[in-house]
Amino acid sequence: MSLPRGFIFSQSSLQDYVDCQRRFQLRYLLHQKWPAVEAEPYLENERRIDQGSKFHQIVHQHLVGVPENEIKISIANDEVLEAWWNNYLHSIRDGVLASIQLDNNPHFEELTLSAPVGDFRVLAKYDLLLCQTDGKWLIFDWKTSENHPKRKWLANRLQTHIYPYILSKAGACLGGGEAIDPDLVEMIYWFTNFPEQPERFSYNQASYNDDLRTISSLIAAIDQKTEAIFPLTPDTRRCLYCTYRSLCNRGVEAGDIHHLEEWLEPDAPDELRIDFDQIGEIEF
Amino acid sequence: MAILHSPQYSSDQTRIIKLPIGSKTFLEGPAGVGKTTIGVERMLHLMDTGVSGNTILVLVPQRTLGTPYIQAMNLPGVVAGGMVSVLTHSGLAQRMVDLFWPLVAGPAGFARPEEQPVFLTLETAQYYMAHLVRPLLGQGYFASLTMDRNRLYSQIIDNLNKAAVVGFPCQEIGDRLKTAWSGEPGQSKVYEEAQACAALFRGYCLQNNLLDFSLQIELFWQHLWKSELCQQFLIRSFRHLIVDNIEEDVPITHDLLADWIPQAESSLVIYDSQAGYRRFLGADPVSAYHIKELCDQNFSLTTSFVPSQEIQSLSVYLRGALARNPAPKPKIDPRPAIVHETHTYYPQMLDWIAAQISQLIDDEGIAPQNIAVLAPFLSDSLRFSIVNRLANRGIPVKTHRPSRSLREEPATFCLVTFAVLAHPAWGIIPTKFDVAHSLMQAIAGMDLIRAKLLTDIVFRIRAGIPTLSPFEQIIPTTQERISYVLGEKYERLRLWLAEYQQASPGELDHFISRLFGEILSQAGYGFHTDYDKGQVAANLVDSIRKFRRVVGNTLLETGVDMGKEYIQMLNDGVIAAQYMPAWKAQTEQAVFIAPAYTFLTNNYPVDVQFWLDIGNRSWSERLYQPLTHPYVLSRNWPGDKTWTDSEEVETGEQVLSSLVYGLLNRCRKRIYLGLSEYNEQGYEQRGPLLQAFHHILQGLAEG
C-alpha cells in the first residue's frame, strides 16, 4: 500500500507506527473507528483526558491575556485542575517557566508548523514556543500524567526528536525569515504534578541530521509497505490499552488505568475532544 | 521554491496571484473562471514570499469549500512553515468562544459564568427544543399545523439562527414574519407561538450555559469581537485574509470582514457573480458585494475554462426559455450537449441512467468522479434505488450523506436491543422480531430461521421484564437444529448480559463499548472484522457520549435515566436521524449523487451531469416551512412589506434560472435528462424546467 498523496505525518502517527504498525494502518490509513473501551474505569479515564485538555486550554487562555482571576473562577470546582494551575502560576513567577513572561519574549501558543520530508509533510503542534532575547528557542510541552516518566523513555519518544527538528526546519517564518540554528533549540517537558522536575533536551546540528535520517527512513518504509495487514506489535501489553484488541484477536477486556505504565499518558481520543468540525458542519 | 501548480495560467490570473503582499483585492466572476485556483495559488505565493502560513486565514462559508486550500497545503512542494487556518465563520466563532469564555460569559447574561459552556450540536439543540416545546404542544401550541414534530423544532431553531446571522434581535422574529404575512389571519398566532418558543429556548440556554449555533454567533459578534483583547488577538494572529465564495456567506460575516479588512495587512475576497445558492441558509450576495468597496484592487474574470461551447449555448437557451425571453439565440446548436430519453415509469428511467453511466465509464473512459447525478431533493428511497443499481454494475458511488441514518442501521438496532435487555428497569420491551434480528446481527453464522427458532424458545417476558433463558434448557433435538457452535456463542452473550445486570448499571456509551469490544467484535461474533459495523457502532457510542456530556446534568436533576432517554429520543427520531461522522469513508473516485444545491455548494466541475425528475416543481419551488421564511428573515426584505404570490413566483423563477446557470457552469460536456411520465410517487408532473426544455427542443427542431 503506498500512501495517499497529501498524507501528513505527525509525532503521534509515527509513534504509533513504531509502537504497532497495524495500529498505524487502522488509525491513519484506514481511518477505522473501533469503539471498544480504551481503559477502565471508563469515566475516570474520560475525566483524566478532560482535565488534560482543560489544562492546555487554561494555559492558552492565560498566554493570550485572559486575566488570572477569571481563569481561576472557571476552574474553581475542580481540585486537580486548581492544583495544576497553582503549580503553573508558581513556576511562571518563580520557577522553571519564568522565562515565558520575561522581557516580553515573543511566544507562540498552540502553533502548528509543518515541513516537507521526502514526498510527504510532517507537522508538529506546539503547546508553546518561546524565543529568548539571546536567540534561543524553547519548546514547551505540558504533560498532565500522574507519574513522572523516566528521562530515557522520553528521550526515545519521537516527539523529542520531531518537535525540535520541525522547528529548526520550518521556524524561519517565526524569526523574521532567519533560519533557526538547531544548536539554539531546546525541548522542555513540564509536568503539572512535578512542576520543579521538568525534563530538558538540548538540540544541535548532529541531532538534526540524525533526526532527518530517522524520520525520512521511517516515512520511506511506510510508503513502501505492500502488506494488506501490517504487522502487529510484539509487545502484547500495549494491546491492553488499544481499542483494536478484538480486531487483532489480542484480548477481551480493557486494561486498568491504574496499572497503566507511568509513561503511557493517554492521548485524548478524537471523540472526547470538543469536535469543532462536527459543530462546524451545522448549517441549521 | 516555485509553487505554481500549472504553467497554464492566464496573464490575469498570474497578475492577481503575484500582486504585492499588501494588496487588498476583490475578485469576481462566474463559476469556472478559475477564481478558487487563484485563491489557492495566492495563499501559496504569500507563503513562498515569506509570509508565515499561520498568519493566513482562509474563510469559507462551508467546510467543503476549504478543501482545495487544505489539499494544496498538504503537498510536499509547499514551503516549510506555519499552517494556514481554513475556517468557517462559525468555526472561528466557536474557537473564540471557547478560548475567551471566562471574559464574556457573565456580560453575555449566562447564569453560571463560572462553569464551562456546553456547545450544542444540531441534534442536542433539537433535543432541548423538543424538551421545552413538547409540553406547549399539549397546551395547544401549533394546533393548526399538521407537520412532523422534528421539522417544527428545527424551524424554530432555524429562526434563531437566521436572526443571529442576519443580525437582528431574536425577539423580532415573530413580528417580522407576521408583518410579511398576507394569508389566513390564523397564521399570525403560529408566528407568535414560534416567537414564544424561540424566547423560551434562548432563556433556557442562558440559564444552563448551553450554546447553540445562534448563541455562538451572537456571543462572538456582540461580545468577543467588541472585546479589544479578542479582536486584537484575531487581527494580530491572522494578518492576511483570503475569503472565498463570499456570496454564499451570511451578512454577519460581511460585517465582520468590513471591520477586519481595513486592519488586515492583505486580503483577497472572491465573489461568484452568479451564485448565492445558500439563501435558504442566510447567504446574502447583496451584502457580500459591499465588501468590494473596501478593496483597493478589483478584478473581474469572464472566460470560463469549464463548459464546452454547446453547454454554454444551452445555458443561454435555457435561461431565455425560463424567462420567456425572445432574446437572440446563440449560433451554436446546443443539442449535442443534451441526451434525453422518455420513459413511462420512474424505475425504467433509473435503469436507463445506470446503463448510461456504465456506458460512459466503460466506453468513453469518463472517470466516475466526473459524473454527477442530481435531483432537486434526494429521498432515501431514490438514493437507495440509484446506489443499488450502480453498485450492481460495480460502479463506485458517493452520496452527500451516509446512505442511511444511524438509527436505521442494523448494527445500531442490534446494540440498542441488547442495551434494552440489559437494562430491564427502563421498562422498554423489545419484540421477538427485534431479538431475533439482533441475534442474527450479533452472532456470526446465525441465519434468520435459527435466530427465530432460538428467540421463540429463550426470549420470555416475566412480570414485565424481558429475559433470555440458557441454551442448555432447550431440548437436545432443537439444540442440534440451532447447532451447538451457535448455541455456545449465544450462551456467552447471554451470560455476559446477565453478569452486567448483576453489577450496578453504567453509562449507556460504556455499555455499548464494552458489549462491542468484549463480545460482538470478538472472533465468532457478527462485528468481528466487519469494518462497517465497527464504524456504525463508533458513531453510536460517539452520539451517546455527546448526548450524555451535554444533557447528563439536566437529566440527573430530573431523575431521568440518560440511557433510557437517549433510546426514546432515538426512536422518536429527535437524535441520530442524520448523524454525520466526522470522517466518512467515501472514495473520491466515485459518481456523486446529491441534491442539486449540494452539488453547487461543493463547487467542483464534472464532465457529465444527470438531471433527474426535471418535471418536478421542486426545482423552482421552496420547501413548505410554515414557521420560517428565508426571504423575509433577511436584510434585504423591507420590514413593512407583505410577501405576495407574485414575489413567490418571481423568486422561484430567479432561483431556477440561477440554479440552471450554476449547474451548467460546472459541466464540461453533456447533460443527461432523466424523463419519466410518472414521478417517484406515480404522479404526472410538468414543472417549468421540463417546459423550458420542451420549448428549446421544439424550437430547434422547427429550425
Tab-separated table of C-alpha atoms in Angstrom, chain A residues 5-8 22 26 30-37 40 42-43 46 50 54 57 60-61 64-67 70-71 73-77 108-109 111-116 118-121 123 169-171 173-174 243 245-249 251-254 271-284, chain B residues 52 54 61-63 73-76 78-83 88 90 94-95 98-103 114-116 119-122 158 161-162 165 213 216 229 233 278 280-282 492 507 509-510 513-514 516-518 521-523 527-531 534-535 537-539 541-542 545-546 548-549 580-583:
chain	number	residue	atom	x	y	z
A	5	ARG	CA	-0.871	11.904	-1.975
A	6	GLY	CA	-1.027	14.660	0.603
A	7	PHE	CA	-0.798	12.302	3.587
A	8	ILE	CA	0.515	14.169	6.613
A	22	ARG	CA	-1.138	-2.379	12.441
A	26	LEU	CA	-6.021	1.069	11.097
A	30	LEU	CA	-7.978	3.163	7.005
A	31	HIS	CA	-9.461	5.710	9.432
A	32	GLN	CA	-11.122	2.738	11.071
A	33	LYS	CA	-13.096	3.520	14.181
A	34	TRP	CA	-13.341	0.652	16.666
A	35	PRO	CA	-15.219	1.719	19.770
A	36	ALA	CA	-14.025	-0.749	22.403
A	37	VAL	CA	-13.153	0.606	25.841
A	40	GLU	CA	-11.058	1.098	32.819
A	42	TYR	CA	-14.164	4.272	31.864
A	43	LEU	CA	-15.306	7.529	33.462
A	46	GLU	CA	-12.543	10.234	30.490
A	50	ASP	CA	-10.823	16.096	30.090
A	54	LYS	CA	-8.728	21.724	30.078
A	57	GLN	CA	-6.895	25.383	27.388
A	60	HIS	CA	-3.624	29.017	26.337
A	61	GLN	CA	-6.138	31.457	27.818
A	64	VAL	CA	-3.359	35.209	25.235
A	65	GLY	CA	-4.193	37.575	28.080
A	66	VAL	CA	-7.297	36.311	29.876
A	67	PRO	CA	-6.886	37.582	33.463
A	70	GLU	CA	-11.183	34.915	35.545
A	71	ILE	CA	-9.398	31.653	34.804
A	73	ILE	CA	-13.031	31.225	38.784
A	74	SER	CA	-13.616	28.973	35.771
A	75	ILE	CA	-11.829	26.008	37.392
A	76	ALA	CA	-12.949	26.554	40.956
A	77	ASN	CA	-14.884	23.296	41.157
A	108	PHE	CA	3.595	31.319	20.057
A	109	GLU	CA	0.986	29.172	21.725
A	111	LEU	CA	1.042	26.733	16.940
A	112	THR	CA	1.319	24.142	14.176
A	113	LEU	CA	4.353	24.031	11.880
A	114	SER	CA	4.881	21.650	9.008
A	115	ALA	CA	7.782	20.788	6.759
A	116	PRO	CA	8.312	18.516	3.782
A	118	GLY	CA	10.694	13.368	1.144
A	119	ASP	CA	7.400	13.126	-0.706
A	120	PHE	CA	5.295	13.955	2.347
A	121	ARG	CA	4.928	16.508	5.098
A	123	LEU	CA	3.608	18.529	11.223
A	169	LYS	CA	13.406	23.250	9.602
A	170	ALA	CA	10.192	25.321	9.481
A	171	GLY	CA	10.711	28.031	12.078
A	173	CYS	CA	8.845	32.164	9.279
A	174	LEU	CA	8.666	32.915	13.004
A	243	THR	CA	-9.235	-0.322	21.238
A	245	ARG	CA	-7.568	-5.527	20.543
A	246	SER	CA	-10.606	-7.563	19.453
A	247	LEU	CA	-9.982	-6.883	15.771
A	248	CYS	CA	-6.468	-8.256	16.198
A	249	ASN	CA	-7.528	-11.154	18.457
A	251	GLY	CA	-7.652	-9.705	24.208
A	252	VAL	CA	-11.121	-9.060	25.533
A	253	GLU	CA	-11.227	-6.510	28.345
A	254	ALA	CA	-9.543	-3.137	28.556
A	271	GLU	CA	-14.408	11.671	20.083
A	272	LEU	CA	-13.628	13.064	23.527
A	273	ARG	CA	-12.282	16.332	22.295
A	274	ILE	CA	-14.716	19.096	21.574
A	275	ASP	CA	-15.324	18.237	17.976
A	276	PHE	CA	-15.399	21.681	16.412
A	277	ASP	CA	-15.538	20.147	12.977
A	278	GLN	CA	-18.723	18.333	13.788
A	279	ILE	CA	-20.258	21.506	15.186
A	280	GLY	CA	-18.882	23.470	12.265
A	281	GLU	CA	-20.911	21.438	9.823
A	282	ILE	CA	-24.145	22.580	11.381
A	283	GLU	CA	-25.792	24.847	8.924
A	284	PHE	CA	-29.092	24.997	10.740
B	52	SER	CA	4.120	32.655	7.712
B	54	ASN	CA	-0.131	30.649	10.469
B	61	PRO	CA	-18.921	29.604	4.029
B	62	GLN	CA	-18.820	25.827	4.467
B	63	ARG	CA	-16.012	23.420	5.226
B	73	MET	CA	-1.114	22.968	1.727
B	74	ASN	CA	-0.505	19.280	2.322
B	75	LEU	CA	1.709	18.837	-0.718
B	76	PRO	CA	5.447	18.406	-0.183
B	78	VAL	CA	4.881	23.867	-0.257
B	79	VAL	CA	7.389	25.862	1.734
B	80	ALA	CA	8.059	24.773	5.346
B	81	GLY	CA	6.386	26.931	7.964
B	82	GLY	CA	3.193	27.643	9.852
B	83	MET	CA	-0.070	26.057	8.830
B	88	THR	CA	-15.906	28.940	8.513
B	90	SER	CA	-18.965	29.583	12.857
B	94	GLN	CA	-16.631	28.536	18.348
B	95	ARG	CA	-12.882	28.657	18.833
B	98	ASP	CA	-14.065	28.513	23.860
B	99	LEU	CA	-10.854	30.498	24.342
B	100	PHE	CA	-12.326	33.681	25.777
B	101	TRP	CA	-15.339	32.238	27.589
B	102	PRO	CA	-14.270	33.465	31.074
B	103	LEU	CA	-14.251	37.043	29.761
B	114	GLU	CA	-18.010	30.227	36.369
B	115	GLU	CA	-18.970	26.929	34.731
B	116	GLN	CA	-17.923	25.673	31.320
B	119	PHE	CA	-21.671	23.502	22.832
B	120	LEU	CA	-24.816	22.074	21.283
B	121	THR	CA	-24.792	20.126	18.078
B	122	LEU	CA	-27.836	20.190	15.832
B	158	ASP	CA	-33.749	27.928	12.105
B	161	ASN	CA	-30.097	31.065	13.525
B	162	LYS	CA	-31.448	33.454	10.902
B	165	VAL	CA	-26.567	35.513	11.042
B	213	PHE	CA	-25.315	27.815	16.792
B	216	GLN	CA	-22.294	31.127	19.470
B	229	LEU	CA	-8.405	41.592	23.763
B	233	PHE	CA	-5.792	38.611	19.208
B	278	ARG	CA	-27.400	29.191	0.175
B	280	PHE	CA	-32.184	29.455	2.490
B	281	LEU	CA	-29.298	29.270	4.969
B	282	GLY	CA	-28.968	33.046	5.218
B	492	ARG	CA	-21.538	-16.474	26.145
B	507	GLU	CA	-23.431	4.735	31.285
B	509	ASP	CA	-21.994	4.536	25.921
B	510	HIS	CA	-19.818	2.485	28.277
B	513	SER	CA	-18.389	-0.001	24.083
B	514	ARG	CA	-17.989	-2.979	26.365
B	516	PHE	CA	-18.859	-4.284	21.279
B	517	GLY	CA	-15.295	-4.839	22.498
B	518	GLU	CA	-15.781	-7.809	24.800
B	521	SER	CA	-16.291	-7.784	17.874
B	522	GLN	CA	-14.587	-10.901	19.218
B	523	ALA	CA	-13.897	-13.827	16.897
B	527	PHE	CA	-18.999	-7.494	14.327
B	528	HIS	CA	-15.577	-9.174	14.208
B	529	THR	CA	-13.544	-7.687	11.330
B	530	ASP	CA	-16.702	-6.047	9.997
B	531	TYR	CA	-15.363	-2.549	9.444
B	534	GLY	CA	-17.388	-1.003	13.671
B	535	GLN	CA	-17.916	2.400	12.116
B	537	ALA	CA	-21.005	1.264	16.497
B	538	ALA	CA	-18.391	4.005	16.895
B	539	ASN	CA	-20.814	6.632	15.630
B	541	VAL	CA	-21.079	5.497	21.003
B	542	ASP	CA	-19.965	8.948	19.920
B	545	ARG	CA	-21.364	10.143	24.714
B	546	LYS	CA	-22.027	13.628	23.364
B	548	ARG	CA	-24.511	12.308	27.989
B	549	ARG	CA	-21.937	15.068	28.257
B	580	MET	CA	-22.750	12.632	10.273
B	581	PRO	CA	-19.483	11.046	11.319
B	582	ALA	CA	-16.510	13.391	11.493
B	583	TRP	CA	-14.843	11.322	8.808
